[in-house]
């Protein structure tokens, strides 16, 4: 049985708002499985946090002019709260701030599909996705 | 006339709110899917704000949704579309006053372009929304109406 993502997210918000101690990024079997699957798809044995960082912070061409970068919504520091173009707050992307991140394979696939199309005008490769998740799990 | 709009919208919002109660996952109701999926980037706009033809057009082009990709898997998309159509402004034979003023050949894509909306929100409200980084867009109802997600807009 799965908890509602909304409940999890608002719980996280509350914890952050109350100044709960920030946990170091933790391994999670579901997240590990997502990354393992990306490795198999990309045909590699490891991903690079440095490359993921570069990709996440880069300005890309090919997508919508309003959203040239992942940082347009997720901010320059993924440990911070982000914001959509309509002003809605987005929970931090960094796993250290938000341990629920990247633990639901369907959610991860859905948002990679959408956001890569919006920002780059194409889907991201398995290599790019793996690098990004490795980066966001490392900070 | 204004009251009329508001009461209709409010009663729809109340009906919608009931379906937003967290139920146990597994088989989510279309209303729950709508509440979850359509609130990721902005508040879930009440279906009663637009007619069926608008929801059909919006749900038919989610991969290019106002400049963003909001695409869904087919099953979720279809369920949400059904929910929107059965709660639209003109569902169940309703034909509200504000909708009768819009030619049937015209498909409004935004709530914020409807005549009643532009009457309530003039150029100043729009400019204010844009220039205030806490609001950002006139489509961010909650930026000005704290109770927007509950269907409350007369909060002056």
XYZ file of C-alpha atoms in Angstrom:
295
model
C 0.000 0.000 0.000
C 1.288 3.381 -0.970
C 0.876 6.625 0.886
C -0.427 9.585 -1.046
C 2.419 11.627 -2.523
C 0.541 14.765 -1.435
C 0.565 13.673 2.178
C 4.225 12.805 1.972
C 5.060 16.135 0.387
C 3.090 18.194 2.876
C 4.738 16.218 5.658
C 8.094 17.146 4.198
C 7.059 20.775 3.954
C 6.017 20.729 7.578
C 9.265 19.106 8.685
C 11.290 21.686 6.795
C 9.130 24.550 8.097
C 9.560 23.358 11.668
C 13.299 23.267 11.196
C 13.581 19.518 11.566
C 17.213 18.438 11.341
C 18.260 17.830 7.763
C 19.101 14.195 7.194
C 22.105 13.290 5.064
C 21.036 11.899 1.692
C 19.968 8.348 2.297
C 19.935 5.329 0.130
C 16.453 4.113 -0.645
C 15.782 0.758 -2.294
C 13.190 2.242 -4.655
C 15.552 5.012 -5.764
C 18.424 2.540 -6.137
C 16.218 0.385 -8.348
C 15.360 3.368 -10.585
C 19.043 4.211 -10.975
C 19.957 0.560 -11.580
C 17.404 0.379 -14.358
C 18.781 3.541 -15.956
C 22.271 2.001 -15.836
C 21.018 -1.050 -17.668
C 19.276 1.131 -20.270
C 22.338 3.326 -20.770
C 24.673 0.340 -20.758
C 27.010 1.891 -18.176
C 28.214 0.829 -14.748
C 28.194 4.256 -13.103
C 26.828 7.774 -13.493
C 28.527 11.116 -12.930
C 27.217 13.653 -10.421
C 29.490 16.298 -11.974
C 27.982 15.749 -15.417
C 24.487 15.763 -13.894
C 25.213 19.053 -12.169
C 26.406 20.626 -15.398
C 23.311 19.455 -17.260
C 20.895 20.564 -14.532
C 22.350 24.079 -14.343
C 23.009 24.589 -18.065
C 20.968 26.797 -20.359
C 19.587 24.573 -23.085
C 18.291 25.405 -26.540
C 15.519 23.629 -28.388
C 12.796 23.922 -25.766
C 10.460 26.733 -24.773
C 12.070 30.161 -24.450
C 10.380 30.752 -21.057
C 12.073 27.682 -19.571
C 15.698 27.424 -20.798
C 16.934 25.483 -17.758
C 15.931 23.028 -15.060
C 16.842 25.827 -12.670
C 14.060 28.038 -14.089
C 11.671 26.209 -11.769
C 13.964 24.245 -9.436
C 16.265 27.266 -8.726
C 20.054 27.462 -8.813
C 20.255 25.544 -5.562
C 18.166 22.356 -5.711
C 18.227 22.254 -1.919
C 15.839 25.221 -1.972
C 12.135 25.336 -2.687
C 11.392 26.047 -6.321
C 8.460 27.660 -8.093
C 6.385 26.932 -11.176
C 5.621 29.606 -13.749
C 2.193 29.969 -12.178
C 3.749 30.676 -8.778
C 3.196 27.321 -7.093
C 5.913 26.227 -4.664
C 7.920 23.105 -5.594
C 9.546 21.038 -2.846
C 13.361 20.851 -2.933
C 14.829 18.425 -5.456
C 17.868 17.513 -3.349
C 17.372 14.135 -1.700
C 19.044 15.454 1.471
C 16.166 17.902 1.899
C 13.442 15.692 0.581
C 14.031 11.948 1.104
C 10.876 11.076 -0.869
C 12.468 12.295 -4.083
C 12.895 9.817 -6.951
C 11.278 6.883 -5.184
C 8.238 6.456 -7.446
C 9.344 5.199 -10.882
C 6.154 6.359 -12.600
C 6.464 9.849 -11.189
C 10.131 10.079 -12.153
C 9.420 8.906 -15.720
C 6.475 11.285 -16.102
C 8.377 14.382 -15.031
C 11.534 13.557 -16.972
C 9.394 13.145 -20.072
C 7.560 16.433 -19.515
C 10.387 18.620 -18.265
C 13.001 17.467 -20.776
C 10.498 18.174 -23.574
C 9.722 21.594 -22.137
C 13.353 22.572 -21.520
C 15.191 20.789 -24.374
C 12.420 20.001 -26.834
C 13.332 16.298 -26.637
C 13.376 13.422 -24.170
C 16.478 13.025 -22.000
C 18.650 9.951 -22.516
C 19.037 7.285 -19.839
C 22.581 8.530 -19.313
C 21.412 12.111 -18.720
C 18.662 10.998 -16.348
C 21.061 8.822 -14.369
C 23.607 11.639 -14.092
C 20.910 14.059 -12.887
C 19.529 11.664 -10.259
C 23.063 10.921 -9.070
C 23.747 14.646 -8.747
C 20.514 15.371 -6.886
C 21.138 12.416 -4.555
C 24.632 13.678 -3.772
C 23.793 17.139 -2.462
C -25.463 38.324 -12.127
C -22.163 38.270 -10.355
C -23.715 36.407 -7.415
C -25.068 33.915 -9.870
C -21.629 33.096 -11.259
C -20.169 32.789 -7.837
C -22.884 30.539 -6.437
C -22.638 28.173 -9.375
C -18.886 27.993 -9.083
C -19.033 27.580 -5.334
C -21.456 24.700 -5.416
C -19.288 22.962 -7.975
C -16.245 23.559 -5.858
C -17.984 21.991 -2.884
C -18.875 18.930 -4.933
C -15.314 18.758 -6.205
C -13.872 19.057 -2.728
C -15.566 15.866 -1.659
C -13.849 13.878 -4.359
C -10.526 15.351 -3.265
C -10.549 13.458 0.028
C -7.634 11.055 0.077
C -8.994 7.598 -0.581
C -6.784 4.553 -0.506
C -4.689 4.428 -3.655
C -5.149 1.379 -5.940
C -8.260 2.507 -7.847
C -8.285 6.269 -7.718
C -11.467 8.031 -8.711
C -11.319 10.348 -11.745
C -11.907 13.277 -9.363
C -8.866 12.293 -7.316
C -6.760 11.906 -10.451
C -7.855 15.378 -11.535
C -7.116 16.857 -8.106
C -3.644 15.308 -8.028
C -2.504 15.683 -11.619
C -3.969 19.080 -12.397
C -2.643 20.724 -9.232
C 1.060 20.043 -9.824
C 1.876 23.358 -11.513
C -1.095 25.533 -10.478
C -4.167 25.002 -8.324
C -6.670 22.588 -9.850
C -9.082 24.972 -11.583
C -12.684 24.083 -10.918
C -14.248 22.348 -13.963
C -17.246 24.701 -13.634
C -15.119 27.591 -14.861
C -15.101 26.357 -18.487
C -17.509 24.645 -20.897
C -17.068 21.109 -22.214
C -15.620 22.229 -25.534
C -12.811 24.020 -23.693
C -11.909 21.005 -21.562
C -11.917 18.784 -24.644
C -9.491 21.138 -26.379
C -7.249 21.453 -23.329
C -7.172 17.708 -22.660
C -6.541 17.046 -26.354
C -3.284 19.001 -26.331
C -1.567 18.340 -23.011
C 1.868 17.919 -24.552
C 1.719 21.572 -25.537
C -0.091 23.020 -22.558
C 0.323 26.799 -22.455
C 3.994 26.414 -23.307
C 4.684 23.348 -21.177
C 4.470 19.612 -21.552
C 1.769 18.369 -19.167
C 1.240 15.027 -20.913
C -0.316 12.041 -19.121
C -0.690 8.355 -19.857
C -3.873 7.672 -21.856
C -5.768 6.018 -19.031
C -5.286 8.935 -16.648
C -5.936 11.480 -19.371
C -9.214 9.829 -20.366
C -10.442 9.546 -16.782
C -9.666 13.195 -16.064
C -11.353 14.316 -19.267
C -14.484 12.403 -18.298
C -14.456 14.072 -14.889
C -14.033 17.538 -16.402
C -16.808 16.996 -18.962
C -19.304 15.796 -16.369
C -18.592 18.814 -14.144
C -18.142 21.486 -16.821
C -20.036 24.779 -16.848
C -22.523 23.358 -19.360
C -22.775 19.819 -17.963
C -26.180 18.388 -17.064
C -28.029 20.828 -19.324
C -26.743 23.889 -17.497
C -26.233 27.022 -19.571
C -25.040 29.826 -17.353
C -25.521 33.455 -18.294
C -21.822 34.182 -18.829
C -21.482 31.232 -21.165
C -24.441 32.273 -23.330
C -22.509 35.425 -24.169
C -19.767 33.377 -25.860
C -20.538 32.169 -29.424
C -20.692 28.364 -29.627
C -18.071 28.467 -32.383
C -15.589 30.009 -29.988
C -13.517 27.738 -27.737
C -12.173 29.635 -24.735
C -8.828 28.161 -23.680
C -8.444 30.213 -20.532
C -10.620 31.145 -17.591
C -8.650 34.384 -17.466
C -9.893 35.356 -20.941
C -13.594 34.908 -20.235
C -15.614 38.144 -20.363
C -16.763 37.882 -16.719
C -13.164 37.372 -15.660
C -11.774 40.342 -17.535
C -14.629 42.447 -16.106
C -13.584 41.508 -12.567
C -9.854 41.720 -13.300
C -8.880 44.775 -15.341
C -5.512 45.708 -16.767
C -4.378 46.852 -13.338
C -4.969 43.472 -11.713
C -3.069 41.779 -14.530
C -0.149 44.183 -14.308
C -0.097 43.787 -10.536
C -0.010 39.992 -10.835
C 2.824 40.092 -13.367
C 4.965 42.605 -11.509
C 4.631 40.953 -8.098
C 7.076 38.027 -7.956
C 4.935 36.403 -5.258
C 2.021 36.160 -7.703
C 3.721 35.966 -11.099
C 0.642 35.392 -13.250
C -3.030 36.338 -13.323
C -3.648 32.573 -13.558
C -2.285 32.204 -10.024
C -5.689 32.668 -8.360
C -4.284 31.816 -4.951
C -1.765 34.631 -5.214
C -4.682 37.011 -4.546
C -7.553 34.817 -3.352
C -6.354 32.841 -0.360
C -9.435 30.661 -0.418
C -9.272 29.939 -4.170
C -8.626 26.211 -3.812
C -11.824 25.995 -1.716
C -13.763 28.020 -4.288
C -13.792 31.211 -2.178
C -13.137 34.381 -4.193
C -15.132 37.160 -2.475
C -12.408 37.808 0.067
C -12.163 41.582 -0.145
